[in-house]
Amino acid sequence: MTAIDPAVEAHLEATRAARLESYFEFLRIPSISALPEHGPDMVRAAEWIVGELTRMGFEHAEVSPTPWHPIVYADWLHAPGAPTVLVYCHYDVQPVDPIELWETAPFDPFVKDGRVVGRGAADDKGQLHMHLKAAEALFATRGRLPLNLRIVFEGEEESTSVSLPGWLAANRARLGADVVVISDTGFHEGNLPAITESLRGILYTQIDVAVGPIDLHSGSYGGAVENPANALARIISELKDRDGVVQVPGFYDDVRPLDEATRTRMAALPFDEEAFRSRISAPALAGETGYTVLEREGARPTLDVNGIWGGFQGHGEKTIIPAHAHAKVSMRLVADQDPEVLWPKFRDYVLQVAPPGVTVEVSKLGSGRPSATPVDHPVVRAAASAIEATFGRPPFFRRNGGSIPVAATFEETLGLTVVLMGFANPDSNAHAPNETMVLDNYETGIRTICLLWDRLGANGLGG
Ligand SMILES: [Zn+2]
């Protein structure tokens, strides 16, 4: 069974009820980063965490100011020769709308069917709290930690982490570590333990096509001028071919090819394609030829129109050549694609395929880099074996089609490998009403963290 230190286990067992009460106390603080009226709650949540960190034995615990919501920092660095791990979680949560779909008040947590229900239960206050309680158990039983820990808990993750890159850059000198562990991801379908090995990046753009300042009579001008909506459709049709291959020159230049080991690992993931299809009621699945659905969704880049508009949208007929037409186009990127490198290639290609007779503007609305962690990294291997020892089965390795931009921020700013060890149940309703965290994931995950710190402390990064 678990190889966790019996003294730590005894402490965790004896403090179970108090731990749940503390978890609830933390969840009751409505730390919604996006809404200005919750500014004081953000400070209150940060101060609450600092109080906990200080009480259990961390040093230099502080509510560190940023231009917006504060970052919580603390460290404990008295394990010479042992690795230093920087732990990242976030204490802010998403707004609760639509409030009428919540079964109870979002900031009044309770336990139902073995799950904690409440905003932030899983994303990410619950997982932050797991790290607090794991460290507390180690401090309480031994007066020390088995390795060196730095804590960086952010308050803007749900609001695009505006301040974090600047804060990391400004504090780089005091953030020396061997690895970053982020707990803000989840298990695989069926609540099977999983480690996320990569995240996609993004490049988000808008295309604006115009023929003039006003709509034109399609009888008087049709056939004599280019139509912006037709032109936009032509541009979009040039972006991907019928096999789903993006046509922007150089788009795939930096894509890491999927090696056999990765494809085998991905094929081992339990995945019901038909259930996936019927859940979204799509008539069929589609995508790049030559890749499985999971590969297309997690390990290959994509290009999608997210919105398209222009011209007459009302009932009946209106015979115009619209003055302008628009589309939002985004690309999900994989390692080692760089949105800054791709952006001019995309812009130039759109301008090149645009028909004459219209003006075309291409703008970049946002971007974030992809990130990938080698599965043979010693901390990934140690995390996998700690998960196996505590949850009773080895984790699957997942490629997440979404983005957690902070992962790439840590990689770039601090030059550190990021390990994504998250414990949320996949049906946690993160960002949605009735968010939940399976209590067993929470409790067992705390033991996983204790065991991982113990093993990294004892064995170092050599394994
Ligand atoms: Zn999160």
mmCIF file with all atom_site columns, N, CA and C and ligand atoms in Angstrom, residues 90 123-124 157-158 184 431, ligand 1:
data_model
loop_
_atom_site.group_PDB
_atom_site.id
_atom_site.type_symbol
_atom_site.label_atom_id
_atom_site.label_alt_id
_atom_site.label_comp_id
_atom_site.label_asym_id
_atom_site.label_entity_id
_atom_site.label_seq_id
_atom_site.pdbx_PDB_ins_code
_atom_site.Cartn_x
_atom_site.Cartn_y
_atom_site.Cartn_z
_atom_site.occupancy
_atom_site.B_iso_or_equiv
_atom_site.pdbx_formal_charge
_atom_site.auth_seq_id
_atom_site.auth_comp_id
_atom_site.auth_asym_id
_atom_site.auth_atom_id
_atom_site.pdbx_PDB_model_num
ATOM   1  N  N  . HIS A 1 90  ? -2.982  28.671 -7.741  1.00 0.00 ? 90  HIS A N  1
ATOM   2  C  CA . HIS A 1 90  ? -3.586  30.011 -7.709  1.00 0.00 ? 90  HIS A CA 1
ATOM   3  C  C  . HIS A 1 90  ? -4.763  30.043 -6.749  1.00 0.00 ? 90  HIS A C  1
ATOM   4  N  N  . ASP A 1 123 ? -10.513 24.037 -8.623  1.00 0.00 ? 123 ASP A N  1
ATOM   5  C  CA . ASP A 1 123 ? -9.728  24.981 -9.433  1.00 0.00 ? 123 ASP A CA 1
ATOM   6  C  C  . ASP A 1 123 ? -9.674  26.338 -8.773  1.00 0.00 ? 123 ASP A C  1
ATOM   7  N  N  . ASP A 1 124 ? -8.653  26.668 -8.028  1.00 0.00 ? 124 ASP A N  1
ATOM   8  C  CA . ASP A 1 124 ? -7.544  25.771 -7.749  1.00 0.00 ? 124 ASP A CA 1
ATOM   9  C  C  . ASP A 1 124 ? -7.284  25.809 -6.249  1.00 0.00 ? 124 ASP A C  1
ATOM   10 N  N  . GLU A 1 157 ? -4.743  34.058 -11.998 1.00 0.00 ? 157 GLU A N  1
ATOM   11 C  CA . GLU A 1 157 ? -4.686  33.024 -13.039 1.00 0.00 ? 157 GLU A CA 1
ATOM   12 C  C  . GLU A 1 157 ? -5.941  33.018 -13.901 1.00 0.00 ? 157 GLU A C  1
ATOM   13 N  N  . GLU A 1 158 ? -7.095  33.260 -13.264 1.00 0.00 ? 158 GLU A N  1
ATOM   14 C  CA . GLU A 1 158 ? -8.352  33.246 -14.014 1.00 0.00 ? 158 GLU A CA 1
ATOM   15 C  C  . GLU A 1 158 ? -8.554  34.553 -14.763 1.00 0.00 ? 158 GLU A C  1
ATOM   16 N  N  . ASP A 1 184 ? -2.639  22.315 -10.951 1.00 0.00 ? 184 ASP A N  1
ATOM   17 C  CA . ASP A 1 184 ? -3.799  23.050 -11.468 1.00 0.00 ? 184 ASP A CA 1
ATOM   18 C  C  . ASP A 1 184 ? -4.405  22.286 -12.642 1.00 0.00 ? 184 ASP A C  1
ATOM   19 N  N  . HIS A 1 431 ? -14.900 26.239 -13.457 1.00 0.00 ? 431 HIS A N  1
ATOM   20 C  CA . HIS A 1 431 ? -15.418 27.424 -14.167 1.00 0.00 ? 431 HIS A CA 1
ATOM   21 C  C  . HIS A 1 431 ? -16.939 27.389 -14.322 1.00 0.00 ? 431 HIS A C  1
HETATM 22 ZN ZN . ZN  B 2 .   ? -6.880  26.785 -12.404 1.00 0.00 ? 1   ZN  B ZN 1
#
